[in-house]
Amino acid sequence: EKGGSEEKEEDYVTAALRERTAEGLLAAGKRAEQDGRKLEAANCLVSYLRIETDGNLLRVAKDEAKEAKHKKLWDEHAPSAAKLAEEVLATDPQNAMALAVFAEARTMQAAAKGLVQVATSGDLPVLQQAVKDLREVAPEYDMGLAWVFASSNYLGLPWPLKSAKKAQDR
């Protein structure tokens, strides 16, 4: 309420979007974390990574330079976002936004390592569980984001793990 004694506090994501820069999101995430607002901080980091890495989309044609830059960014920021979201989930395991941010951050962490390493390292079950949890708690969250994660994981894996059938079933 403008002009009143209590103006609504602008959240960090809105403030960063107002600044219209990816770096604004990164800075907002750092401020949110300093203020103890873990979920907002994690969301800012994931949003920053989405912008800077073209949404972590699977690509048909490889661009080695771009891929290296993306992996570096995911490796630098995704673990922090996942940790912050996981801390929120420790006290609120049904929080759909925290589940979504955690699953997306873990997906970015996986992309930084490479799908073969994820598939053979024991990280894949953690990622699959995060997606499963989101599907169980909030299957329609963000227009079915968990279903997209579940399907794309099977499409992005190398042979013999890649499976269009499993992707479709998910």
mmCIF file with all atom_site columns, C-alpha atoms in Angstrom, residues 103 130-132 134-155 166-170:
data_model
loop_
_atom_site.group_PDB
_atom_site.id
_atom_site.type_symbol
_atom_site.label_atom_id
_atom_site.label_alt_id
_atom_site.label_comp_id
_atom_site.label_asym_id
_atom_site.label_entity_id
_atom_site.label_seq_id
_atom_site.pdbx_PDB_ins_code
_atom_site.Cartn_x
_atom_site.Cartn_y
_atom_site.Cartn_z
_atom_site.occupancy
_atom_site.B_iso_or_equiv
_atom_site.pdbx_formal_charge
_atom_site.auth_seq_id
_atom_site.auth_comp_id
_atom_site.auth_asym_id
_atom_site.auth_atom_id
_atom_site.pdbx_PDB_model_num
ATOM 1  C CA . ALA A 1 103 ? 15.416 -30.727 -8.451  1.00 0.00 ? 103 ALA A CA 1
ATOM 2  C CA . ALA A 1 130 ? 14.049 -35.262 -6.065  1.00 0.00 ? 130 ALA A CA 1
ATOM 3  C CA . VAL A 1 131 ? 11.911 -35.394 -9.201  1.00 0.00 ? 131 VAL A CA 1
ATOM 4  C CA . LYS A 1 132 ? 9.738  -38.170 -7.733  1.00 0.00 ? 132 LYS A CA 1
ATOM 5  C CA . LEU A 1 134 ? 8.103  -33.117 -6.537  1.00 0.00 ? 134 LEU A CA 1
ATOM 6  C CA . ARG A 1 135 ? 5.707  -35.241 -8.614  1.00 0.00 ? 135 ARG A CA 1
ATOM 7  C CA . GLU A 1 136 ? 4.177  -36.720 -5.460  1.00 0.00 ? 136 GLU A CA 1
ATOM 8  C CA . VAL A 1 137 ? 3.868  -33.443 -3.536  1.00 0.00 ? 137 VAL A CA 1
ATOM 9  C CA . ALA A 1 138 ? 2.864  -31.108 -6.343  1.00 0.00 ? 138 ALA A CA 1
ATOM 10 C CA . PRO A 1 139 ? 2.379  -32.853 -9.705  1.00 0.00 ? 139 PRO A CA 1
ATOM 11 C CA . GLU A 1 140 ? 0.979  -29.708 -11.340 1.00 0.00 ? 140 GLU A CA 1
ATOM 12 C CA . TYR A 1 141 ? 3.544  -27.277 -9.910  1.00 0.00 ? 141 TYR A CA 1
ATOM 13 C CA . ASP A 1 142 ? 4.826  -24.879 -12.575 1.00 0.00 ? 142 ASP A CA 1
ATOM 14 C CA . MET A 1 143 ? 2.727  -26.549 -15.274 1.00 0.00 ? 143 MET A CA 1
ATOM 15 C CA . GLY A 1 144 ? 4.039  -30.034 -14.502 1.00 0.00 ? 144 GLY A CA 1
ATOM 16 C CA . LEU A 1 145 ? 7.738  -29.226 -14.202 1.00 0.00 ? 145 LEU A CA 1
ATOM 17 C CA . ALA A 1 146 ? 8.490  -32.522 -12.451 1.00 0.00 ? 146 ALA A CA 1
ATOM 18 C CA . TRP A 1 147 ? 7.150  -34.462 -15.425 1.00 0.00 ? 147 TRP A CA 1
ATOM 19 C CA . VAL A 1 148 ? 9.426  -32.505 -17.764 1.00 0.00 ? 148 VAL A CA 1
ATOM 20 C CA . PHE A 1 149 ? 12.427 -33.249 -15.523 1.00 0.00 ? 149 PHE A CA 1
ATOM 21 C CA . ALA A 1 150 ? 11.526 -36.940 -15.312 1.00 0.00 ? 150 ALA A CA 1
ATOM 22 C CA . SER A 1 151 ? 11.200 -37.293 -19.069 1.00 0.00 ? 151 SER A CA 1
ATOM 23 C CA . SER A 1 152 ? 14.187 -35.213 -20.094 1.00 0.00 ? 152 SER A CA 1
ATOM 24 C CA . ASN A 1 153 ? 16.492 -37.139 -17.773 1.00 0.00 ? 153 ASN A CA 1
ATOM 25 C CA . TYR A 1 154 ? 15.896 -40.283 -19.829 1.00 0.00 ? 154 TYR A CA 1
ATOM 26 C CA . LEU A 1 155 ? 16.309 -38.454 -23.130 1.00 0.00 ? 155 LEU A CA 1
ATOM 27 C CA . LYS A 1 166 ? 10.892 -44.480 -20.246 1.00 0.00 ? 166 LYS A CA 1
ATOM 28 C CA . ALA A 1 167 ? 10.752 -40.757 -21.047 1.00 0.00 ? 167 ALA A CA 1
ATOM 29 C CA . GLN A 1 168 ? 7.288  -41.193 -22.517 1.00 0.00 ? 168 GLN A CA 1
ATOM 30 C CA . ASP A 1 169 ? 6.147  -43.280 -19.545 1.00 0.00 ? 169 ASP A CA 1
ATOM 31 C CA . ARG A 1 170 ? 7.283  -40.611 -17.134 1.00 0.00 ? 170 ARG A CA 1
#
